[in-house]
Coordinates of C-alpha atoms and ligand atoms in Angstrom, one line a residue:
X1226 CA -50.3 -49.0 -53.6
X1227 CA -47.4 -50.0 -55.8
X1228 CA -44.1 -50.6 -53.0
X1229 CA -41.8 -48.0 -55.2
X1230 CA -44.7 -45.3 -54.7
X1231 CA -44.8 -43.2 -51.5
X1232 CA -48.1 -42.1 -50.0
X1233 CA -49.4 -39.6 -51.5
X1234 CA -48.8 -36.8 -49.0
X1235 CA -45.3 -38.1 -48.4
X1236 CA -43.9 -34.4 -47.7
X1237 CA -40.2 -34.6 -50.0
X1238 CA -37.8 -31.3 -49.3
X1239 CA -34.3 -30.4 -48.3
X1240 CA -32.7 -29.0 -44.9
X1241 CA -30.2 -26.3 -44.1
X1242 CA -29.6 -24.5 -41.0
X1243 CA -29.2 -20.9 -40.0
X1244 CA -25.5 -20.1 -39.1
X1245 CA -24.5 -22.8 -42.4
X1246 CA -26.6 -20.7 -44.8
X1247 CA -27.9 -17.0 -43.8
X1248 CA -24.1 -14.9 -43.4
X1249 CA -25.3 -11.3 -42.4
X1250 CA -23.8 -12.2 -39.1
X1251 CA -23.7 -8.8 -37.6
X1252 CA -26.6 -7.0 -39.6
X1253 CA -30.0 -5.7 -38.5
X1254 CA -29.6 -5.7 -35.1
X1255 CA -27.9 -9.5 -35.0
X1256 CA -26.4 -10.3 -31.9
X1257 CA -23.2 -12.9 -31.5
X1258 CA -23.4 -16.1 -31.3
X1259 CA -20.7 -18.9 -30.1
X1260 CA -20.0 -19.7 -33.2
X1261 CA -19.1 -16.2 -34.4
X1262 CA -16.8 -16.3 -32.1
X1263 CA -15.6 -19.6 -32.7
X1264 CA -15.1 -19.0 -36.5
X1265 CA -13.2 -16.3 -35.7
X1266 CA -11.0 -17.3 -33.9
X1267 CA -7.8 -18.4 -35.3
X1268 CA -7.2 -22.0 -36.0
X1269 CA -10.4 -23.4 -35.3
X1270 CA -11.8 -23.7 -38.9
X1271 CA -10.3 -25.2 -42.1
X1272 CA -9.0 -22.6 -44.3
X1273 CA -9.8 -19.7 -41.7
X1274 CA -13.5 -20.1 -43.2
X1275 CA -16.2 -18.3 -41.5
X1276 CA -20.4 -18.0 -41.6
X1277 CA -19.7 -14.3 -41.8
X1278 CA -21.5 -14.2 -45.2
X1279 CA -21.9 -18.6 -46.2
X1280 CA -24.6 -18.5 -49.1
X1281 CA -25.8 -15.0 -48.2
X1282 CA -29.3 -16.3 -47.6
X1283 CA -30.3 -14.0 -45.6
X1284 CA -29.9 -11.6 -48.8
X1285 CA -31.2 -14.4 -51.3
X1286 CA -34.3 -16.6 -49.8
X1287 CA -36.4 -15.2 -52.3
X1288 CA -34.2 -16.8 -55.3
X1289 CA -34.0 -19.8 -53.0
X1290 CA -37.4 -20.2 -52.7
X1291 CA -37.2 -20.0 -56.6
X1292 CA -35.0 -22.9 -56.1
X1293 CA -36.7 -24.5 -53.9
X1294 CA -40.1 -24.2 -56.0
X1295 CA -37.8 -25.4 -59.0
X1296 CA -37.2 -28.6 -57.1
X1297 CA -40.9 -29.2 -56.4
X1298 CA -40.1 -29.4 -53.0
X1299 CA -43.3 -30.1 -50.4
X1300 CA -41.1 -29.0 -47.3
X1301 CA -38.0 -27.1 -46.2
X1302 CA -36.6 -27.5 -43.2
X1303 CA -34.6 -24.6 -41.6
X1304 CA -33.5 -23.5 -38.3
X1305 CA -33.9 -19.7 -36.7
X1306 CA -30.9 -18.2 -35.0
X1307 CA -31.6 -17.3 -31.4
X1308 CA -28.7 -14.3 -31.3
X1309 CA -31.1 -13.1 -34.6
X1310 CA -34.4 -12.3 -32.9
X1311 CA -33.1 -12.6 -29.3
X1312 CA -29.6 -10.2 -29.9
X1313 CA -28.6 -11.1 -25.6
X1314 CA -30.6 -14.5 -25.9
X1315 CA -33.2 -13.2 -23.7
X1316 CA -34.8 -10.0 -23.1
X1317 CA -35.0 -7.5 -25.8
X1318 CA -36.6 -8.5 -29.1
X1319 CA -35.0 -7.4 -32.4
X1320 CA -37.8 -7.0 -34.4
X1321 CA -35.9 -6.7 -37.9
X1322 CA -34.6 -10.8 -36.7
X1323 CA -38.3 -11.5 -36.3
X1324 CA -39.5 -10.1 -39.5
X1325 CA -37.1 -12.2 -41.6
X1326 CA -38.2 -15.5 -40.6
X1327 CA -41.7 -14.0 -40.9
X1328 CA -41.2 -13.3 -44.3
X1329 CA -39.6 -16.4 -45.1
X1330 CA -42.5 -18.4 -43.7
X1331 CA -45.0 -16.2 -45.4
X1332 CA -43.4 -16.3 -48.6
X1333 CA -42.6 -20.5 -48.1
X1334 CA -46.8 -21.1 -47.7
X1335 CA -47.6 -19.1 -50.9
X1336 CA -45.3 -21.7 -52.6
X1337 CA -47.1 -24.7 -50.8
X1338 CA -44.0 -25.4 -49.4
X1339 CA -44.4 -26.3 -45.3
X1340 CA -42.0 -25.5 -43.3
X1341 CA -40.1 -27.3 -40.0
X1342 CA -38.5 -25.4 -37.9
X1343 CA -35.3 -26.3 -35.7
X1344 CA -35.3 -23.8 -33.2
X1345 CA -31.9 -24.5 -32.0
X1346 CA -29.2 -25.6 -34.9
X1347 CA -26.2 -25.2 -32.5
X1348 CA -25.8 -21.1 -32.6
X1349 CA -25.8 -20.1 -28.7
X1350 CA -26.4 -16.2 -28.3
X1351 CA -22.5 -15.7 -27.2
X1352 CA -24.2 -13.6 -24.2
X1353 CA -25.8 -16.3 -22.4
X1354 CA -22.5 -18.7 -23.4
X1355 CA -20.5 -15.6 -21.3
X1356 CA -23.0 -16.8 -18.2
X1357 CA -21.9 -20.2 -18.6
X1358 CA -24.3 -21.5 -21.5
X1359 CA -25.7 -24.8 -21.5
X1360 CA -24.0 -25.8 -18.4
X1361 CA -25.9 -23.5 -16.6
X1362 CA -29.3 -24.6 -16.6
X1363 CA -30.8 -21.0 -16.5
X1364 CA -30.2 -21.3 -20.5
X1365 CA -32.6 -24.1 -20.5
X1366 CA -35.4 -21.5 -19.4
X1367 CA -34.1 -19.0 -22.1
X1368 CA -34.4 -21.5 -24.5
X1369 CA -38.2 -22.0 -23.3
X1370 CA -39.2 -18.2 -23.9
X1371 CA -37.2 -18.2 -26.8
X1372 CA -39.3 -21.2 -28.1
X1373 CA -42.4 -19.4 -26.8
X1374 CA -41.3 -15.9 -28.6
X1375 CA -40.9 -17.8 -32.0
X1376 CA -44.3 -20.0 -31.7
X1377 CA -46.4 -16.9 -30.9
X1378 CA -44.6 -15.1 -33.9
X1379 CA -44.6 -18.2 -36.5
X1380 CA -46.9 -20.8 -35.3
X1381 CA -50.1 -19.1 -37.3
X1382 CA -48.3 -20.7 -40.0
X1383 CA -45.6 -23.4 -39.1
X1384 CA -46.8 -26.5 -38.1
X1385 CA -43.4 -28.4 -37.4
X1386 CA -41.6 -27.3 -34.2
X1387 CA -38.2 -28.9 -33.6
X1388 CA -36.5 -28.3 -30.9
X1389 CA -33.3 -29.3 -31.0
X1390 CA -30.8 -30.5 -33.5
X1391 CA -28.2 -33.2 -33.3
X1392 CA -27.9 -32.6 -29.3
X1393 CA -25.1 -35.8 -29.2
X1394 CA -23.4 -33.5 -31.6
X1395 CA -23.7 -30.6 -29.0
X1396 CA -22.4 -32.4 -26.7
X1397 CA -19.6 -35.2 -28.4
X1398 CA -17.9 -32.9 -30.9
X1399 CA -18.7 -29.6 -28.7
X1400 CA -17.4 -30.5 -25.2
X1401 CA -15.5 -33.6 -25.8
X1402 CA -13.5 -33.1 -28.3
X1403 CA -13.5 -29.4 -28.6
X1404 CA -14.2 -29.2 -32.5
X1405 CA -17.2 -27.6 -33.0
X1406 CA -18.2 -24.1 -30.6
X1407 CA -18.1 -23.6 -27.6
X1408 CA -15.0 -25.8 -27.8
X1409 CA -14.4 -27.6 -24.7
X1410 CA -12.7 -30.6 -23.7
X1411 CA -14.6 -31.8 -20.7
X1412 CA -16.2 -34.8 -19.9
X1413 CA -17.5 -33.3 -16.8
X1414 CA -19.2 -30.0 -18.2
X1415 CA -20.4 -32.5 -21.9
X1416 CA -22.9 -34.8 -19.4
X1417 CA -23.8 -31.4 -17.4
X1418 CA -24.6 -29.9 -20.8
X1419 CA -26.2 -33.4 -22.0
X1420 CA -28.8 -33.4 -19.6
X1421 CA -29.3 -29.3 -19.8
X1422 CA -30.2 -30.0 -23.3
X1423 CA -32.5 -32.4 -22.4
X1424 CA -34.6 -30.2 -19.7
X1425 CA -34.4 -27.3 -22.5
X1426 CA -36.2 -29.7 -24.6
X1427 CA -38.7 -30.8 -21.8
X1428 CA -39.5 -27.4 -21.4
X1429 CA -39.2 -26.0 -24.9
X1430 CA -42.0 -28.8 -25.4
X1431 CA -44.1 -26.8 -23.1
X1432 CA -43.5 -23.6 -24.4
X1433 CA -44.3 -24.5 -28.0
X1434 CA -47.2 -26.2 -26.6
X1435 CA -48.2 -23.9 -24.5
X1436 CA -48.0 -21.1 -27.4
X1437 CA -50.1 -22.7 -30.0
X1438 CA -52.0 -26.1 -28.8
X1439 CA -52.5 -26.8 -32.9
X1440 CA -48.7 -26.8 -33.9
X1441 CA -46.6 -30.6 -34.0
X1442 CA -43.8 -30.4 -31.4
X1443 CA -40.7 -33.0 -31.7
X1444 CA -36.8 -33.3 -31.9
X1445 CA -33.8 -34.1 -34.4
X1446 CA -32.2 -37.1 -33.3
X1447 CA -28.5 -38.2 -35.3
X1448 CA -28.1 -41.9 -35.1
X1449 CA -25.3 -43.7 -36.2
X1450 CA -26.3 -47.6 -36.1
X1451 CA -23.3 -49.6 -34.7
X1452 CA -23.4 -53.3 -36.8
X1453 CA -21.5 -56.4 -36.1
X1454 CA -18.1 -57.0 -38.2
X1455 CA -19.1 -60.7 -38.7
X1456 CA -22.1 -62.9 -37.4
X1457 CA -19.6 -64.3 -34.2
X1458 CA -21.5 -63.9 -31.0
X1459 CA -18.3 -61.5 -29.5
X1460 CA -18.4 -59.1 -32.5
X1461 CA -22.8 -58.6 -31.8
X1462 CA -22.0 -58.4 -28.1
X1463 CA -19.7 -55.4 -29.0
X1464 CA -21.7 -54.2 -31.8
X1465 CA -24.9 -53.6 -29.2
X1466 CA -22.7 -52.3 -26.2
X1467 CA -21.4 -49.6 -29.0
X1468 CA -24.8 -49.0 -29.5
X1469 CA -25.8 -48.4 -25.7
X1470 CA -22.9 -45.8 -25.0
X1471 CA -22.9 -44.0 -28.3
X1472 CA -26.6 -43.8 -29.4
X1473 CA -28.8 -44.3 -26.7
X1474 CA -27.9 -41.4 -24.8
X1475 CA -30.9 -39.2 -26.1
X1476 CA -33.2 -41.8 -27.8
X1477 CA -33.6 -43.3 -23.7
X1478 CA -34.5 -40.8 -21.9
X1479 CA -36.6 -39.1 -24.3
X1480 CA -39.0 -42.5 -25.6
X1481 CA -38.0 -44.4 -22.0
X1482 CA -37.9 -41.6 -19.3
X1483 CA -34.6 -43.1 -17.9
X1484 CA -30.7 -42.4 -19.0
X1485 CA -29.2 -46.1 -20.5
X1486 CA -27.5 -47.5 -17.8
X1487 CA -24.7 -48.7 -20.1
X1488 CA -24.1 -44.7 -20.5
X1489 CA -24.2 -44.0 -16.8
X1490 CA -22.0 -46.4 -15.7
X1491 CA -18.6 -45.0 -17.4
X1492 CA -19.9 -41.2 -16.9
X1493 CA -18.4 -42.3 -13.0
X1494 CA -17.3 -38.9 -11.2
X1495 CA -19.1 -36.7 -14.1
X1496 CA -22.1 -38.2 -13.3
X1497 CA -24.8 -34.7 -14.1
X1498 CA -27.3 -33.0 -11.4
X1499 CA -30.6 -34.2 -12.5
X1500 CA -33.1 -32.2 -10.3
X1501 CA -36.8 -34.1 -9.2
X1502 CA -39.3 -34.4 -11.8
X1503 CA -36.3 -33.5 -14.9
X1504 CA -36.7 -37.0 -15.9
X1505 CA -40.8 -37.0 -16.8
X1506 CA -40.5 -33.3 -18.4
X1507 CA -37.9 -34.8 -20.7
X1508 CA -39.8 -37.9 -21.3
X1509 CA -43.6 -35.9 -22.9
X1510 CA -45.1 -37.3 -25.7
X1511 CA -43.9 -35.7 -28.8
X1512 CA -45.6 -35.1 -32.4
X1513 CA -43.1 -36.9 -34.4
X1514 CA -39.0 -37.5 -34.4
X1515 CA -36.4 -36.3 -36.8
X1516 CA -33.6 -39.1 -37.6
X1517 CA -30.6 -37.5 -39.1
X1518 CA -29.1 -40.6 -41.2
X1519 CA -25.5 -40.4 -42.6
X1520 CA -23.3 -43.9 -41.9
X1521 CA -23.1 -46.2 -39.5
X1522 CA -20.1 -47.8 -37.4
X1523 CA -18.9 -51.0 -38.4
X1524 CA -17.8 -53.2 -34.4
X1525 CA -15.9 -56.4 -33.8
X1526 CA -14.7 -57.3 -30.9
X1527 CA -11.1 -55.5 -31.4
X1528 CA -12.8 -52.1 -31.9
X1529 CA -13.9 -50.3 -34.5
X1530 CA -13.4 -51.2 -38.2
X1531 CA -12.2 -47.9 -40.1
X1532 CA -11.8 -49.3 -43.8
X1533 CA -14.3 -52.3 -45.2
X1534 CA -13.2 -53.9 -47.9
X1535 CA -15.4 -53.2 -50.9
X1536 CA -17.0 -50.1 -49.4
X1537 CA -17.5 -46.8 -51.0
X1538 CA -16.5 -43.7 -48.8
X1539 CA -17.9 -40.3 -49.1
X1540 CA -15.4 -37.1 -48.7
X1541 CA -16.5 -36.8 -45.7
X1542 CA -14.6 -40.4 -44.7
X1543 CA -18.1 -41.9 -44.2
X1544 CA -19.1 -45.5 -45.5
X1545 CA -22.0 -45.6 -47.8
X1546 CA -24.3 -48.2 -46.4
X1547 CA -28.1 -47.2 -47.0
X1548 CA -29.0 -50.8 -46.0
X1549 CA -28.0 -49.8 -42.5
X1550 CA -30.9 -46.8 -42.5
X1551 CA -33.9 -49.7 -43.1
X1552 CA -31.7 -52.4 -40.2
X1553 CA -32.0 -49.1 -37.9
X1554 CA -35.5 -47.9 -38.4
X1555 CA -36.9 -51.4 -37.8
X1556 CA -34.7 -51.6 -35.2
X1557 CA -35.2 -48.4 -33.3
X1558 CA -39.0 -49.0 -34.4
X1559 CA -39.2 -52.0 -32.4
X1560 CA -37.5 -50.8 -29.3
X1561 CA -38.9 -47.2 -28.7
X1562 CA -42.3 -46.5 -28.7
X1563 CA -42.0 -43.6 -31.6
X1564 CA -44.4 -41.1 -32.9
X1565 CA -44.2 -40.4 -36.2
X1566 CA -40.9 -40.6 -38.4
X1567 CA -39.6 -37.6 -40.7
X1568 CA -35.8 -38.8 -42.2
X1569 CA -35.0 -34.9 -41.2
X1570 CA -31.3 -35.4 -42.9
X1571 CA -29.6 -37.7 -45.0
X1572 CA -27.0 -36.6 -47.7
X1573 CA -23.8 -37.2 -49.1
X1574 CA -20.9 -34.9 -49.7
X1575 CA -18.7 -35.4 -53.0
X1576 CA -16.3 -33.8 -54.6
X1577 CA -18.3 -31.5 -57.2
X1578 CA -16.8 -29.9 -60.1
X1579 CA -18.7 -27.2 -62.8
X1580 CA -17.8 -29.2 -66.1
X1581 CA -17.1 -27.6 -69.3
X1582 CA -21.0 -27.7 -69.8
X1583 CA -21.6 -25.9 -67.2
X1584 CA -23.4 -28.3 -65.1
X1585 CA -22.5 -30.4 -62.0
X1586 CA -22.6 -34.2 -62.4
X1587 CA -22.8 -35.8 -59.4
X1588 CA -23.7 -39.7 -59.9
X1589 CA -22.6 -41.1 -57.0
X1590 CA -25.1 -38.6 -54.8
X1591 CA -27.3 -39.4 -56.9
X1592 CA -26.7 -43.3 -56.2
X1593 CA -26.8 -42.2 -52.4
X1594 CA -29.7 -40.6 -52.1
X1595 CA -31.6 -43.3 -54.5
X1596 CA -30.5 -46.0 -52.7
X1597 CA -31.4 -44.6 -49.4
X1598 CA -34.8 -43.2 -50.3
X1599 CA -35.3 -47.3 -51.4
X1600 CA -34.3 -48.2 -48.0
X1601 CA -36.7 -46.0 -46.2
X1602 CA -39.8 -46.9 -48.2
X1603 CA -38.4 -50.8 -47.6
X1604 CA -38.6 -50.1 -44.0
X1605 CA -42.0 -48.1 -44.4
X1606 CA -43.2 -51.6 -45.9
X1607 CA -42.1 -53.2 -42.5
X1608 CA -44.0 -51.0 -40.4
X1609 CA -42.1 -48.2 -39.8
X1610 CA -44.2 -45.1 -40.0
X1611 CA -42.0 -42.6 -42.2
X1612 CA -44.4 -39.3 -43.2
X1613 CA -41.1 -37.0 -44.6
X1614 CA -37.6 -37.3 -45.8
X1615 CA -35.8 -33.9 -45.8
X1616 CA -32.5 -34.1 -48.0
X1617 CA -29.2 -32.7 -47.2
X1618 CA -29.0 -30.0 -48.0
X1619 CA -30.6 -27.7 -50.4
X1620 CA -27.4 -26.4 -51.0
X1621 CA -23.8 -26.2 -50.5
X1622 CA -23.0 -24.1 -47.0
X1623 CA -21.0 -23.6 -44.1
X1624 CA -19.8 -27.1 -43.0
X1625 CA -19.1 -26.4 -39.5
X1626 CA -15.0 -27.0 -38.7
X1627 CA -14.8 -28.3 -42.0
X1628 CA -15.6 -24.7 -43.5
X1629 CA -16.8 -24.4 -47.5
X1630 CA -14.4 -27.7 -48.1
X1631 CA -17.1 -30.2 -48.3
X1632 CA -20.5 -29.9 -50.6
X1633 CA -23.0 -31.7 -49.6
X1634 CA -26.0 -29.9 -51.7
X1635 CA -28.3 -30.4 -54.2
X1636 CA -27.2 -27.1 -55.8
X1637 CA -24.0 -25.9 -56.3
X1638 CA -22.9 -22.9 -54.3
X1639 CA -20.3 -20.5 -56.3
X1640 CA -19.2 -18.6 -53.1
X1641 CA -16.9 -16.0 -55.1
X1642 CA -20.9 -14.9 -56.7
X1643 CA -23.1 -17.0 -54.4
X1644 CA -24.2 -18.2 -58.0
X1645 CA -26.5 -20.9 -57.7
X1646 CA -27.0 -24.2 -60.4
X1647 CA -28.8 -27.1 -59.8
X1648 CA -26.6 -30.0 -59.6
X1649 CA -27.5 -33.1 -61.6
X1650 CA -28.7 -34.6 -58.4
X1651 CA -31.4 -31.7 -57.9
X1652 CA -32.7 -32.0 -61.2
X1653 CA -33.3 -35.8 -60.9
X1654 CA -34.2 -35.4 -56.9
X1655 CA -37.2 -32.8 -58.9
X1656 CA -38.0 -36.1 -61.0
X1657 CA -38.5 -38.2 -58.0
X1658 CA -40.6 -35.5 -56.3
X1659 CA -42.9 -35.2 -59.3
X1660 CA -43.3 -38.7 -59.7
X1661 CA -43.3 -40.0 -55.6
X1662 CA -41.5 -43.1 -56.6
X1663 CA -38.1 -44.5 -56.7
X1664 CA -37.3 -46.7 -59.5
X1665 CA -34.7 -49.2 -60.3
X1666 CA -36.2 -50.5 -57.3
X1667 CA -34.4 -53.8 -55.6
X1668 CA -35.0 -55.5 -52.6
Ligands
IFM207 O1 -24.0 -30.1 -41.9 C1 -24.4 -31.0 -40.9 C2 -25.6 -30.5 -40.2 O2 -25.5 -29.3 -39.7 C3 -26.0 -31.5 -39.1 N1 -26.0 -32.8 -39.5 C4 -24.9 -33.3 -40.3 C5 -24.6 -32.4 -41.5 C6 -23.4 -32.9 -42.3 O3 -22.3 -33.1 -41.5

């Protein structure tokens, strides 16, 4: 095999996720979710923006499947919304919800696209956030028959089962620094929720299991590497101990069985109630990982470096180093016993203009994504066992706090007429697809 080629069932697509893309927030039987409430709510979001109607997909997914087919895509990966098909997050069924993803699965294996599911992309049914949500670990057994619900319903058909995005996410930006839904600022209640999420996975694992014994179960993990500002021994010592407390708090006790010590040793009073036997149900074997790559953190022994000198930035104030993504797999690779690999994010938002042409130029995603696909299949050439790399996103959407200010798509959202246009990026990500190789290939 030539080293720019991919295997040949290398499965190429693009992400999104339910509350950034569908809008229809209160239609069809649609129950609330937190961050409903949390869009609405004044202050929280830039520009007041909400998910109230984002890219209307819920309206659309038949012209984005068009999109999608335009592409060449060989996967999509989306994410259900709990509050859709379970309006009180447990309990009564809305059956409208149900048929939607239904349909959209249905309509995603006529265009030989196949599909992975995130069950849980951040949108708690509000109900079950009113009974305390994920601090209360009666939502982790919710989220079980919620998984179960869905597996019965879709697993005929879908054959990637994800339970969780992003939980650091959940947990950092969610109930530390109060920026994203339910908007806490508690250490105490983020390493409650932190392990919660964990026994909703271990038993989510069951469930989807359980359901269908033919279907892949596994979970999206966001890692940020943390690398040394220089070679000097003080700047690697700090480098790896950013590592320990940042990143390791998922990655160990799902591929080790244990929380990293380096973790539980500053949570101190907010230490969570782990119950007998939570550790092993967290710990099963899964299918495959998702790695969400964006950045990565840049550590001497001062702290952490904010600007490097001859780096390029991304709107989103993120350093573009796809050299880190390869240091990272082989790393993680080497330390963890993994199952399979799918890269289930990795994108770049730019500013995007429509030029007087009409299109959307977009080199430097362009540059982004090439030079990270290059990355992966170098690390693939060290061993690293990589079967899927889902771009994000598809398309502009809802960036969380951040609202419709940043684009991060590989088509151009035109919310004022949810017109759609292939950015230049999309047309040459299609290129890629048809051809499985990256070129301008360096080492
Ligand atoms: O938009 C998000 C996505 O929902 C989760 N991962 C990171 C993306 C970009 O911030």
């Amino acid at each position: 095999m030539q080293n720019n080629k991919f295997p040949q069932d290398f499965l190429w697509g693009a992400a999104t996720a339910a509350y950034q893309v569908e809008g229809a927030w209160n239609e069809d039987g649609r129950g609330e979710s937190i961050w409903d409430r949390f869009s609405h709510t004044p202050g929280r979001i830039t520009n007041g923006d909400t998910g109230d109607i984002a890219c209307d997909h819920y309206h659309r997914w038949e012209e984005d499947i068009a999109l999608m087919r335009r592409l060449g895509l060989k996967a999509y990966r989306f994410s259900t919304s709990w509050s859709r098909v379970l309006p009180g997050g447990r309990g009564l069924i809305n059956p409208k919800g149900l048929d939607f993803y239904d349909r959209l699965v249905d309509r995603l294996c006529v265009a030989n696209i196949e599909p992975l599911l995130t069950l849980y992309h951040w949108d708690l049914p509000q109900t079950l956030q009113d009974e305390g949500g994920w601090e209360n670990r009666s939502t982790a057994h919710a989220f079980a028959d919620y998984a179960a619900l869905m597996v019965k319903r879709l697993g005929d058909r879908v054959k990637y089962w994800t339970t969780f995005n992003e939980p650091s996410v959940i947990t950092y930006i969610g109930f530390i620094t109060g920026e994203h839904a339910p908007g806490f600022q508690d250490p105490r209640v983020a390493y409650q929720v932190a392990h919660h999420l964990m026994v909703a996975h271990g038993l989510g694992t069951q469930a989807i299991r359980a359901a269908n014994a033919d279907v892949n179960a596994g979970i999206v993990l966001n890692l940020w590497p943390a690398e040394p500002a220089s070679d000097s021994v003080e700047d690697v010592a700090a480098a790896n101990k950013y590592w320990e407390k940042q990143e390791t708090l998922f990655l160990d006790p799902i591929f080790k069985g244990h929380y990293p010590p380096a973790v539980y040793n500053m949570v101190g009073p907010n230490m969570p109630k782990i119950q007998d036997g939570d550790m092993a149900l967290i710990a099963q074997q899964l299918d495959f990982v998702g790695i969400n790559f964006y950045s990565r953190h840049v550590i001497s022994s001062t702290g952490e470096l904010k600007e490097i000198e001859g780096s390029e930035y991304t709107e989103m104030g993120w350093e573009v180093c796809a050299p880190a993504l390869r240091r990272m797999l082989v790393k993680i690779n080497s330390e963890y016993n993994l199952p399979p690999i799918f890269i289930t994010e990795n994108g770049a938002s730019f500013k995007d203009e429509v030029s007087a042409d009409g299109k959307i130029h977009d080199p430097r995603r362009i540059d982004y994504l090439k030079n990270h696909f290059i990355q992966t299949r170098l690390a693939m050439l060290d061993g690293v066992d990589v079967h899927g790399y889902m771009v994000w996103s598809l398309m502009d959407n809802f960036e969380w706090g951040l609202g419709f200010s940043k684009r991060f798509g590989l088509t151009y959202v035109n919310y004022a007429t949810q017109q759609r246009v292939l950015k230049d990026s999309g047309e040459w990500y299609a290129e890629v697809i048809r051809k499985n190789e990256v070129w301008e290939y360096h080492t």
